[in-house]
mmCIF file of C-alpha atoms and ligand atoms in Angstrom:
data_model
loop_
_atom_site.group_PDB
_atom_site.id
_atom_site.type_symbol
_atom_site.label_atom_id
_atom_site.label_comp_id
_atom_site.label_asym_id
_atom_site.label_seq_id
_atom_site.Cartn_x
_atom_site.Cartn_y
_atom_site.Cartn_z
ATOM 1 C CA MET E 670 -38.311 29.122 -21.307
ATOM 2 C CA SER E 671 -39.198 25.491 -20.225
ATOM 3 C CA VAL E 672 -41.646 23.891 -18.674
ATOM 4 C CA LEU E 673 -42.012 20.850 -16.196
ATOM 5 C CA VAL E 674 -45.791 19.256 -15.777
ATOM 6 C CA LEU E 675 -46.320 17.444 -13.226
ATOM 7 C CA ILE E 676 -47.838 13.579 -14.293
ATOM 8 C CA GLU E 677 -50.813 11.725 -12.548
ATOM 9 C CA LEU E 678 -50.758 8.074 -12.229
ATOM 10 C CA ASN E 679 -53.715 6.097 -11.640
ATOM 11 C CA ASN E 680 -52.668 2.375 -11.279
ATOM 12 C CA GLY E 681 -50.088 3.285 -13.878
ATOM 13 C CA ASN E 682 -52.401 4.900 -16.248
ATOM 14 C CA ILE E 683 -52.110 8.336 -16.971
ATOM 15 C CA SER E 684 -54.496 10.489 -15.779
ATOM 16 C CA ALA E 685 -56.363 12.507 -18.558
ATOM 17 C CA ASN E 686 -55.675 15.726 -16.896
ATOM 18 C CA SER E 687 -52.312 15.268 -17.824
ATOM 19 C CA ARG E 688 -52.119 14.956 -20.931
ATOM 20 C CA ALA E 689 -54.211 17.970 -20.891
ATOM 21 C CA ALA E 690 -51.295 19.598 -18.711
ATOM 22 C CA VAL E 691 -48.750 18.423 -21.619
ATOM 23 C CA THR E 692 -50.677 20.115 -24.388
ATOM 24 C CA ALA E 693 -51.423 23.114 -22.120
ATOM 25 C CA ALA E 694 -47.247 23.081 -21.470
ATOM 26 C CA LEU E 695 -46.357 23.489 -24.926
ATOM 27 C CA LYS E 696 -48.344 26.029 -26.086
ATOM 28 C CA LEU E 697 -46.172 28.066 -23.560
ATOM 29 C CA SER E 698 -42.913 26.221 -24.542
ATOM 30 C CA GLY E 699 -41.182 23.464 -27.471
ATOM 31 C CA THR E 700 -38.923 22.191 -24.213
ATOM 32 C CA VAL E 701 -41.540 20.054 -21.947
ATOM 33 C CA ASP E 702 -40.088 17.819 -19.249
ATOM 34 C CA ALA E 703 -43.055 15.636 -17.216
ATOM 35 C CA LEU E 704 -41.840 14.773 -13.458
ATOM 36 C CA VAL E 705 -43.059 11.547 -12.535
ATOM 37 C CA LEU E 706 -43.602 10.189 -8.795
ATOM 38 C CA THR E 707 -44.025 6.700 -8.485
ATOM 39 C CA ASP E 708 -43.358 3.550 -6.944
ATOM 40 C CA ASN E 709 -42.333 1.769 -10.086
ATOM 41 C CA PRO E 710 -39.832 2.802 -12.586
ATOM 42 C CA ASN E 711 -41.452 1.293 -15.245
ATOM 43 C CA ASN E 712 -44.630 4.198 -15.623
ATOM 44 C CA SER E 713 -41.850 6.225 -16.772
ATOM 45 C CA ASN E 714 -41.769 4.070 -19.940
ATOM 46 C CA THR E 715 -45.611 4.677 -20.200
ATOM 47 C CA VAL E 716 -45.121 8.564 -19.552
ATOM 48 C CA ALA E 717 -42.085 9.034 -22.212
ATOM 49 C CA LYS E 718 -44.129 7.700 -24.870
ATOM 50 C CA ILE E 719 -46.849 11.100 -24.583
ATOM 51 C CA SER E 720 -46.225 13.065 -27.851
ATOM 52 C CA GLY E 721 -44.313 16.703 -27.399
ATOM 53 C CA ILE E 722 -42.239 15.490 -24.201
ATOM 54 C CA ASN E 723 -38.911 15.894 -24.202
ATOM 55 C CA LYS E 724 -37.121 14.166 -21.293
ATOM 56 C CA VAL E 725 -39.311 12.032 -18.310
ATOM 57 C CA LYS E 726 -37.242 12.414 -14.909
ATOM 58 C CA PHE E 727 -38.556 10.211 -12.182
ATOM 59 C CA VAL E 728 -38.225 9.749 -8.495
ATOM 60 C CA ALA E 729 -39.310 6.459 -7.214
ATOM 61 C CA ASP E 730 -39.977 5.162 -3.936
ATOM 62 C CA ASP E 731 -42.478 2.048 -2.264
ATOM 63 C CA SER E 732 -44.169 4.393 -0.792
ATOM 64 C CA PHE E 733 -44.244 6.645 -3.804
ATOM 65 C CA GLU E 734 -48.006 4.296 -5.078
ATOM 66 C CA HIS E 735 -49.816 6.935 -2.427
ATOM 67 C CA VAL E 736 -47.232 9.972 -2.059
ATOM 68 C CA SER E 737 -48.527 12.471 0.217
ATOM 69 C CA SER E 738 -49.018 16.027 -0.586
ATOM 70 C CA GLU E 739 -46.126 16.990 1.916
ATOM 71 C CA VAL E 740 -43.423 14.733 0.353
ATOM 72 C CA ALA E 741 -44.960 15.375 -3.079
ATOM 73 C CA SER E 742 -44.591 19.271 -2.883
ATOM 74 C CA SER E 743 -40.390 19.440 -1.015
ATOM 75 C CA ILE E 744 -39.720 17.007 -4.396
ATOM 76 C CA ILE E 745 -41.044 19.145 -7.022
ATOM 77 C CA ALA E 746 -40.205 22.281 -5.279
ATOM 78 C CA ASN E 747 -36.919 21.229 -4.966
ATOM 79 C CA GLN E 748 -36.817 20.125 -9.135
ATOM 80 C CA MET E 749 -37.812 23.274 -10.056
ATOM 81 C CA GLY E 750 -34.802 25.049 -10.691
ATOM 82 C CA GLY E 751 -34.209 25.685 -14.462
ATOM 83 C CA TYR E 752 -37.906 25.422 -15.409
ATOM 84 C CA ASN E 753 -40.199 28.929 -15.526
ATOM 85 C CA TYR E 754 -43.564 26.827 -15.043
ATOM 86 C CA LEU E 755 -44.845 23.831 -13.402
ATOM 87 C CA VAL E 756 -48.115 22.922 -15.257
ATOM 88 C CA SER E 757 -50.509 19.939 -14.021
ATOM 89 C CA GLY E 758 -53.951 18.971 -14.706
ATOM 90 C CA SER E 759 -56.719 20.140 -12.624
ATOM 91 C CA SER E 760 -57.806 17.693 -10.019
ATOM 92 C CA THR E 761 -57.888 16.834 -6.519
ATOM 93 C CA PHE E 762 -53.918 15.677 -6.993
ATOM 94 C CA SER E 763 -52.482 18.818 -8.014
ATOM 95 C CA LYS E 764 -55.044 20.775 -5.563
ATOM 96 C CA ASN E 765 -53.309 19.079 -2.464
ATOM 97 C CA ILE E 766 -49.739 19.579 -4.451
ATOM 98 C CA VAL E 767 -49.978 22.805 -6.698
ATOM 99 C CA PRO E 768 -50.538 25.167 -3.562
ATOM 100 C CA ARG E 769 -47.800 23.435 -1.092
ATOM 101 C CA VAL E 770 -45.141 24.397 -4.168
ATOM 102 C CA GLY E 771 -46.593 27.681 -4.159
ATOM 103 C CA ALA E 772 -45.532 28.372 -0.860
ATOM 104 C CA ILE E 773 -42.845 26.443 -0.650
ATOM 105 C CA LEU E 774 -41.230 28.735 -4.058
ATOM 106 C CA ASP E 775 -43.103 31.560 -2.425
ATOM 107 C CA VAL E 776 -45.302 31.955 -5.891
ATOM 108 C CA GLN E 777 -49.396 32.529 -6.719
ATOM 109 C CA PRO E 778 -50.758 29.340 -8.415
ATOM 110 C CA ILE E 779 -52.643 30.200 -10.919
ATOM 111 C CA SER E 780 -55.592 27.212 -10.724
ATOM 112 C CA ASP E 781 -57.755 26.102 -13.251
ATOM 113 C CA VAL E 782 -56.609 28.057 -16.603
ATOM 114 C CA CYS E 783 -59.074 27.763 -19.489
ATOM 115 C CA GLU E 784 -56.897 29.713 -21.586
ATOM 116 C CA ILE E 785 -53.566 30.601 -22.284
ATOM 117 C CA LYS E 786 -53.275 33.934 -23.954
ATOM 118 C CA SER E 787 -49.263 34.730 -23.512
ATOM 119 C CA ASN E 788 -46.285 33.407 -21.510
ATOM 120 C CA ASN E 789 -48.033 35.171 -18.702
ATOM 121 C CA THR E 790 -51.445 35.925 -19.026
ATOM 122 C CA PHE E 791 -54.336 33.189 -18.800
ATOM 123 C CA VAL E 792 -58.200 32.433 -18.451
ATOM 124 C CA ARG E 793 -59.426 31.328 -14.975
ATOM 125 C CA PRO E 794 -63.031 31.116 -14.014
ATOM 126 C CA LEU E 795 -64.001 33.221 -11.148
ATOM 127 C CA TYR E 796 -67.677 33.051 -8.828
ATOM 128 C CA ALA E 797 -68.566 29.582 -9.862
ATOM 129 C CA GLY E 798 -67.505 30.653 -14.154
ATOM 130 C CA ASN E 799 -70.063 33.689 -14.139
ATOM 131 C CA ILE E 800 -66.917 35.710 -14.688
ATOM 132 C CA MET E 801 -63.870 34.539 -16.891
ATOM 133 C CA ALA E 802 -61.044 36.199 -15.584
ATOM 134 C CA THR E 803 -57.829 37.272 -17.329
ATOM 135 C CA VAL E 804 -55.027 37.309 -15.004
ATOM 136 C CA GLU E 805 -51.567 38.339 -15.496
ATOM 137 C CA SER E 806 -48.678 36.387 -13.330
ATOM 138 C CA LEU E 807 -45.351 38.685 -12.581
ATOM 139 C CA ASP E 808 -43.915 35.615 -10.477
ATOM 140 C CA SER E 809 -40.481 34.388 -11.831
ATOM 141 C CA VAL E 810 -41.834 30.735 -11.711
ATOM 142 C CA ILE E 811 -45.456 30.250 -12.694
ATOM 143 C CA LEU E 812 -47.291 27.535 -11.640
ATOM 144 C CA LEU E 813 -50.510 26.738 -13.455
ATOM 145 C CA THR E 814 -53.249 23.714 -12.998
ATOM 146 C CA VAL E 815 -55.245 23.781 -15.784
ATOM 147 C CA ARG E 816 -58.847 22.529 -16.826
ATOM 148 C CA SER E 817 -58.865 19.045 -18.529
ATOM 149 C CA THR E 818 -61.786 20.245 -20.366
ATOM 150 C CA SER E 819 -60.217 23.226 -22.031
ATOM 151 C CA PHE E 820 -57.094 21.462 -23.707
ATOM 152 C CA ASP E 821 -57.051 18.575 -25.899
ATOM 153 C CA HIS E 822 -55.585 15.324 -24.491
ATOM 154 C CA ALA E 823 -51.924 14.755 -25.794
ATOM 155 C CA GLU E 824 -52.003 11.378 -27.776
ATOM 156 C CA ASP E 825 -49.166 8.646 -27.310
ATOM 157 C CA GLY E 826 -46.671 8.914 -29.916
ATOM 158 C CA GLY E 827 -43.563 10.136 -28.732
ATOM 159 C CA SER E 828 -40.070 8.766 -27.189
ATOM 160 C CA ALA E 829 -38.371 10.865 -24.449
ATOM 161 C CA SER E 830 -35.659 10.411 -22.634
ATOM 162 C CA ILE E 831 -35.399 9.456 -19.256
ATOM 163 C CA GLU E 832 -33.956 10.399 -16.449
ATOM 164 C CA GLU E 833 -34.288 9.300 -12.810
ATOM 165 C CA ILE E 834 -33.977 11.584 -10.533
ATOM 166 C CA SER E 835 -32.241 10.700 -7.090
ATOM 167 C CA ALA E 836 -34.116 13.259 -4.877
ATOM 168 C CA GLU E 837 -34.109 13.634 -0.865
ATOM 169 C CA ILE E 838 -37.087 11.842 0.619
ATOM 170 C CA PRO E 839 -38.410 13.964 2.992
ATOM 171 C CA GLN E 840 -39.769 12.766 6.438
ATOM 172 C CA SER E 841 -43.699 13.520 6.753
ATOM 173 C CA ASP E 842 -46.337 13.656 9.329
ATOM 174 C CA SER E 843 -49.159 12.080 7.784
ATOM 175 C CA SER E 844 -48.988 7.980 5.564
ATOM 176 C CA PHE E 845 -51.262 6.680 3.627
ATOM 177 C CA ILE E 846 -53.704 4.037 5.544
ATOM 178 C CA SER E 847 -56.459 2.886 2.876
ATOM 179 C CA ILE E 848 -58.293 4.136 -0.170
ATOM 180 C CA GLN E 849 -62.415 3.059 -0.683
ATOM 181 C CA GLU E 850 -62.576 3.782 -4.801
ATOM 182 C CA SER E 851 -66.209 3.203 -6.309
ATOM 183 C CA GLN E 852 -65.945 0.948 -8.545
ATOM 184 C CA SER E 853 -68.374 1.129 -11.677
ATOM 185 C CA GLU E 854 -68.740 -0.270 -15.169
ATOM 186 C CA ARG E 855 -69.669 2.946 -16.629
ATOM 187 C CA PRO E 856 -67.274 5.273 -18.599
ATOM 188 C CA ASP E 857 -65.259 7.462 -15.807
ATOM 189 C CA LEU E 858 -67.964 10.946 -15.169
ATOM 190 C CA THR E 859 -64.813 13.164 -15.708
ATOM 191 C CA THR E 860 -63.628 11.799 -19.333
ATOM 192 C CA ALA E 861 -67.179 10.623 -20.725
ATOM 193 C CA GLU E 862 -68.270 11.471 -24.251
ATOM 194 C CA ARG E 863 -72.667 11.176 -23.132
ATOM 195 C CA ILE E 864 -73.556 11.894 -19.115
ATOM 196 C CA ILE E 865 -76.652 11.528 -18.058
ATOM 197 C CA SER E 866 -77.532 13.625 -14.509
ATOM 198 C CA GLY E 867 -80.444 13.579 -12.456
ATOM 199 C CA GLY E 868 -81.344 16.329 -9.660
ATOM 200 C CA ARG E 869 -83.234 16.582 -6.481
ATOM 201 C CA GLY E 870 -87.032 16.131 -9.799
ATOM 202 C CA LEU E 871 -86.176 12.167 -8.917
ATOM 203 C CA GLY E 872 -87.843 12.200 -5.681
ATOM 204 C CA SER E 873 -85.753 9.046 -4.462
ATOM 205 C CA LYS E 874 -83.077 7.034 -4.499
ATOM 206 C CA GLU E 875 -85.241 4.193 -5.535
ATOM 207 C CA ASN E 876 -86.393 6.282 -8.703
ATOM 208 C CA PHE E 877 -82.719 7.695 -9.500
ATOM 209 C CA ALA E 878 -82.255 4.222 -10.726
ATOM 210 C CA ILE E 879 -83.684 4.978 -14.377
ATOM 211 C CA ILE E 880 -81.086 7.559 -14.578
ATOM 212 C CA GLU E 881 -78.582 4.533 -14.494
ATOM 213 C CA GLN E 882 -80.684 2.300 -16.473
ATOM 214 C CA LEU E 883 -81.144 5.287 -18.765
ATOM 215 C CA ALA E 884 -76.740 5.978 -18.684
ATOM 216 C CA ASP E 885 -76.387 1.772 -19.176
ATOM 217 C CA LYS E 886 -78.505 2.111 -22.036
ATOM 218 C CA LEU E 887 -76.924 5.361 -24.077
ATOM 219 C CA GLY E 888 -73.728 3.656 -22.688
ATOM 220 C CA ALA E 889 -73.475 6.414 -20.781
ATOM 221 C CA ALA E 890 -72.097 7.663 -17.703
ATOM 222 C CA VAL E 891 -73.956 9.132 -14.340
ATOM 223 C CA GLY E 892 -74.156 12.713 -12.643
ATOM 224 C CA ALA E 893 -76.065 14.110 -10.324
ATOM 225 C CA SER E 894 -76.369 17.617 -9.110
ATOM 226 C CA ARG E 895 -75.691 18.720 -5.207
ATOM 227 C CA ALA E 896 -79.323 17.944 -4.363
ATOM 228 C CA ALA E 897 -79.410 14.287 -5.512
ATOM 229 C CA VAL E 898 -76.167 13.860 -3.524
ATOM 230 C CA ASP E 899 -77.402 15.469 -0.304
ATOM 231 C CA ALA E 900 -80.854 13.583 -0.512
ATOM 232 C CA GLY E 901 -78.925 10.305 -0.557
ATOM 233 C CA PHE E 902 -80.356 9.134 -4.135
ATOM 234 C CA ILE E 903 -76.099 8.391 -5.182
ATOM 235 C CA SER E 904 -73.405 9.064 -3.450
ATOM 236 C CA ASN E 905 -71.083 12.525 -3.886
ATOM 237 C CA ASP E 906 -68.653 10.774 -6.207
ATOM 238 C CA TYR E 907 -70.593 11.495 -8.663
ATOM 239 C CA GLN E 908 -72.201 15.489 -8.040
ATOM 240 C CA VAL E 909 -71.512 17.666 -11.036
ATOM 241 C CA GLY E 910 -70.892 21.583 -10.341
ATOM 242 C CA GLN E 911 -68.751 23.903 -8.527
ATOM 243 C CA THR E 912 -67.746 21.511 -5.616
ATOM 244 C CA GLY E 913 -68.225 18.330 -7.843
ATOM 245 C CA LYS E 914 -66.690 17.303 -10.642
ATOM 246 C CA VAL E 915 -66.389 19.557 -13.898
ATOM 247 C CA VAL E 916 -67.567 17.810 -16.911
ATOM 248 C CA ALA E 917 -67.626 18.935 -20.938
ATOM 249 C CA PRO E 918 -68.871 16.184 -22.644
ATOM 250 C CA LYS E 919 -70.928 15.790 -26.069
ATOM 251 C CA ILE E 920 -73.846 15.415 -24.398
ATOM 252 C CA TYR E 921 -74.917 16.367 -21.288
ATOM 253 C CA MET E 922 -78.740 15.482 -20.126
ATOM 254 C CA ALA E 923 -79.873 16.980 -16.931
ATOM 255 C CA VAL E 924 -83.030 15.463 -15.752
ATOM 256 C CA GLY E 925 -84.972 17.380 -13.060
ATOM 257 C CA ILE E 926 -82.341 19.430 -12.696
ATOM 258 C CA SER E 927 -83.148 23.144 -12.548
ATOM 259 C CA GLY E 928 -79.637 24.422 -13.207
ATOM 260 C CA ALA E 929 -78.660 26.329 -10.568
ATOM 261 C CA ILE E 930 -75.084 28.520 -10.949
ATOM 262 C CA GLN E 931 -73.775 26.262 -9.191
ATOM 263 C CA HIS E 932 -74.368 22.897 -10.922
ATOM 264 C CA LEU E 933 -73.966 25.104 -14.121
ATOM 265 C CA ALA E 934 -69.898 26.107 -13.606
ATOM 266 C CA GLY E 935 -69.748 21.992 -13.805
ATOM 267 C CA MET E 936 -71.140 21.138 -17.136
ATOM 268 C CA LYS E 937 -71.871 24.440 -19.384
ATOM 269 C CA ASP E 938 -68.730 23.744 -21.575
ATOM 270 C CA SER E 939 -70.918 20.838 -22.526
ATOM 271 C CA GLN E 940 -71.367 20.362 -26.314
ATOM 272 C CA VAL E 941 -74.924 20.201 -26.336
ATOM 273 C CA ILE E 942 -76.977 20.234 -23.117
ATOM 274 C CA VAL E 943 -80.491 18.704 -23.605
ATOM 275 C CA ALA E 944 -82.717 19.316 -20.194
ATOM 276 C CA ILE E 945 -85.621 17.296 -18.962
ATOM 277 C CA ASN E 946 -87.829 19.632 -16.900
ATOM 278 C CA ASN E 947 -91.525 20.474 -16.204
ATOM 279 C CA ASP E 948 -90.809 23.946 -15.425
ATOM 280 C CA PRO E 949 -89.640 25.626 -18.706
ATOM 281 C CA ASP E 950 -88.355 28.614 -17.054
ATOM 282 C CA ALA E 951 -85.902 26.918 -15.350
ATOM 283 C CA PRO E 952 -82.545 27.936 -15.692
ATOM 284 C CA MET E 953 -81.128 24.695 -17.108
ATOM 285 C CA CYS E 954 -84.149 25.128 -19.523
ATOM 286 C CA ARG E 955 -82.864 28.210 -20.794
ATOM 287 C CA MET E 956 -79.156 26.850 -20.998
ATOM 288 C CA ALA E 957 -79.689 23.742 -22.819
ATOM 289 C CA ASP E 958 -79.926 22.898 -26.874
ATOM 290 C CA LEU E 959 -82.668 20.804 -26.471
ATOM 291 C CA VAL E 960 -85.562 20.822 -23.928
ATOM 292 C CA TRP E 961 -87.631 17.990 -23.293
ATOM 293 C CA GLN E 962 -90.768 19.793 -21.334
ATOM 294 C CA GLY E 963 -92.481 17.209 -19.228
ATOM 295 C CA ASP E 964 -92.742 15.171 -16.316
ATOM 296 C CA LEU E 965 -89.532 13.352 -16.448
ATOM 297 C CA PHE E 966 -90.224 9.720 -15.350
ATOM 298 C CA GLU E 967 -92.525 9.814 -19.001
ATOM 299 C CA ALA E 968 -89.535 10.929 -21.019
ATOM 300 C CA VAL E 969 -87.040 8.789 -19.147
ATOM 301 C CA ASP E 970 -89.961 5.945 -19.652
ATOM 302 C CA GLU E 971 -90.388 6.699 -23.314
ATOM 303 C CA MET E 972 -86.498 6.889 -23.536
ATOM 304 C CA LEU E 973 -86.520 3.122 -22.012
ATOM 305 C CA GLN E 974 -89.069 1.615 -24.179
ATOM 306 C CA SER E 975 -87.392 3.319 -27.636
HETATM 307 P P1 FAD S 1076 -83.735 21.906 -7.370
HETATM 308 O O1 FAD S 1076 -83.234 23.234 -7.399
HETATM 309 O O2 FAD S 1076 -84.676 21.321 -6.232
HETATM 310 O O3 FAD S 1076 -84.417 21.230 -8.704
HETATM 311 C C1 FAD S 1076 -85.113 20.337 -9.306
HETATM 312 C C2 FAD S 1076 -85.534 20.613 -10.322
HETATM 313 O O4 FAD S 1076 -86.433 19.480 -11.136
HETATM 314 C C3 FAD S 1076 -86.751 21.434 -10.769
HETATM 315 O O5 FAD S 1076 -86.800 22.219 -11.789
HETATM 316 C C4 FAD S 1076 -87.894 20.929 -11.089
HETATM 317 O O6 FAD S 1076 -89.171 22.064 -11.882
HETATM 318 C C5 FAD S 1076 -87.352 19.571 -12.190
HETATM 319 N N1 FAD S 1076 -88.644 18.507 -11.736
HETATM 320 C C6 FAD S 1076 -89.227 18.122 -10.722
HETATM 321 N N2 FAD S 1076 -90.281 16.865 -11.020
HETATM 322 C C7 FAD S 1076 -90.463 17.101 -11.703
HETATM 323 C C8 FAD S 1076 -90.333 15.902 -12.546
HETATM 324 N N3 FAD S 1076 -91.652 15.288 -12.184
HETATM 325 N N4 FAD S 1076 -90.235 16.347 -14.370
HETATM 326 C C9 FAD S 1076 -89.959 17.101 -14.281
HETATM 327 N N5 FAD S 1076 -89.238 17.692 -13.395
HETATM 328 C C10 FAD S 1076 -89.523 18.033 -12.750
HETATM 329 N N6 FAD S 1076 -74.764 22.015 -6.926
HETATM 330 C C11 FAD S 1076 -74.472 20.961 -7.764
HETATM 331 O O7 FAD S 1076 -75.309 20.282 -8.281
HETATM 332 N N7 FAD S 1076 -73.416 21.459 -7.501
HETATM 333 C C12 FAD S 1076 -72.657 21.953 -6.949
HETATM 334 O O8 FAD S 1076 -71.334 21.625 -7.397
HETATM 335 C C13 FAD S 1076 -73.266 22.650 -5.744
HETATM 336 N N8 FAD S 1076 -72.212 23.552 -4.763
HETATM 337 C C14 FAD S 1076 -72.586 24.360 -4.297
HETATM 338 C C15 FAD S 1076 -71.581 25.032 -3.916
HETATM 339 C C16 FAD S 1076 -72.193 25.818 -2.793
HETATM 340 C C17 FAD S 1076 -71.215 27.001 -2.507
HETATM 341 C C18 FAD S 1076 -73.853 25.810 -2.799
HETATM 342 C C19 FAD S 1076 -74.348 27.397 -1.791
HETATM 343 C C20 FAD S 1076 -74.540 25.395 -3.113
HETATM 344 C C21 FAD S 1076 -73.996 24.199 -4.214
HETATM 345 N N9 FAD S 1076 -75.050 23.777 -5.320
HETATM 346 C C22 FAD S 1076 -74.311 22.947 -5.636
HETATM 347 C C23 FAD S 1076 -76.468 23.661 -4.898
HETATM 348 C C24 FAD S 1076 -77.189 24.330 -5.667
HETATM 349 O O9 FAD S 1076 -77.082 25.731 -5.939
HETATM 350 C C25 FAD S 1076 -79.095 23.686 -5.797
HETATM 351 O O10 FAD S 1076 -79.316 23.953 -4.482
HETATM 352 C C26 FAD S 1076 -78.958 22.660 -6.431
HETATM 353 O O11 FAD S 1076 -77.755 22.409 -8.153
HETATM 354 C C27 FAD S 1076 -79.899 22.038 -6.879
HETATM 355 O O12 FAD S 1076 -80.137 20.856 -7.176
HETATM 356 P P2 FAD S 1076 -81.583 20.260 -8.011
HETATM 357 O O13 FAD S 1076 -81.359 21.226 -9.293
HETATM 358 O O14 FAD S 1076 -81.240 19.092 -8.719
HETATM 359 O O15 FAD S 1076 -82.743 20.455 -7.289
#
């Protein structure tokens, strides 16, 4: 049994979800190789330091700073000979690529895996996390994406061998034009230990600023419900939930968020949940470890003043 882990790099940095993928891969096999598609061969040295990786295979091309999913999936599918599994962290990167690899290999990918029960049995959420399904794969090659919040992030400390692969780079109908990234001094939402999230209860974009002030005071990331995003209080990069980011911080503070199932799907694995809400019957209050029942503006003001 051998595993190939698809590594996601952001400006040369290994994504947290790729480190979770390595940990998940090590539960399947003692032989875990990593595959890196990169514009800079030196990035493979960084990947080789992750503990538990046996060999880093890399394909380098100038165009791979923003490799298209068509090109990536074709190269990855060609590398799967000899591997029983492809494991990748759950992210938009892998959502774009892994299903295409599945189509090329004619196998069914299993996404958002939260637990590995055996070599072919996995636990994954269904219906916005309301059901945890145990699924068994009978495919000869198993493709998995794993939730970063469900597996420890493999640390550095290894010294894997490195091999450059000379892969044929297929023609693609799509090409990279530009990227617009949101810039923030705050912790990254998906890996933050503390998150302050605001909902429709804030009432306006101007009022939402108090969430940002509180986050800055507490060294936290900012999150939001979809209602807050749809109302234009904040951009959708900050949305937590079924159609937003999945997070599991040490503390998740939900301010003026009712706790619809689609929101809970993105944060229910948080270690401590704090609800600030004037409705004690809101689902968020029923799920929370701590509830501040009352007006959110008074509560946030009190915390800002303290
Ligand atoms: P509301 O439900 O309106 O809740 C506002 C809360 O603020 C209430 O509990 C109220 O008591 C409280 N409040 C109001 N004023 C105050 C005050 N002054 N002091 C204290 N408390 C106050 N939602 C997501 O968040 N993420 C998703 O990814 C997502 N995906 C979805 C996907 C689909 C297919 C669908 C159909 C829906 C999705 N939604 C998602 C939307 C979801 O169903 C809810 O509509 C949304 O989460 C509600 O946001 P909210 O809690 O901010 O607003």
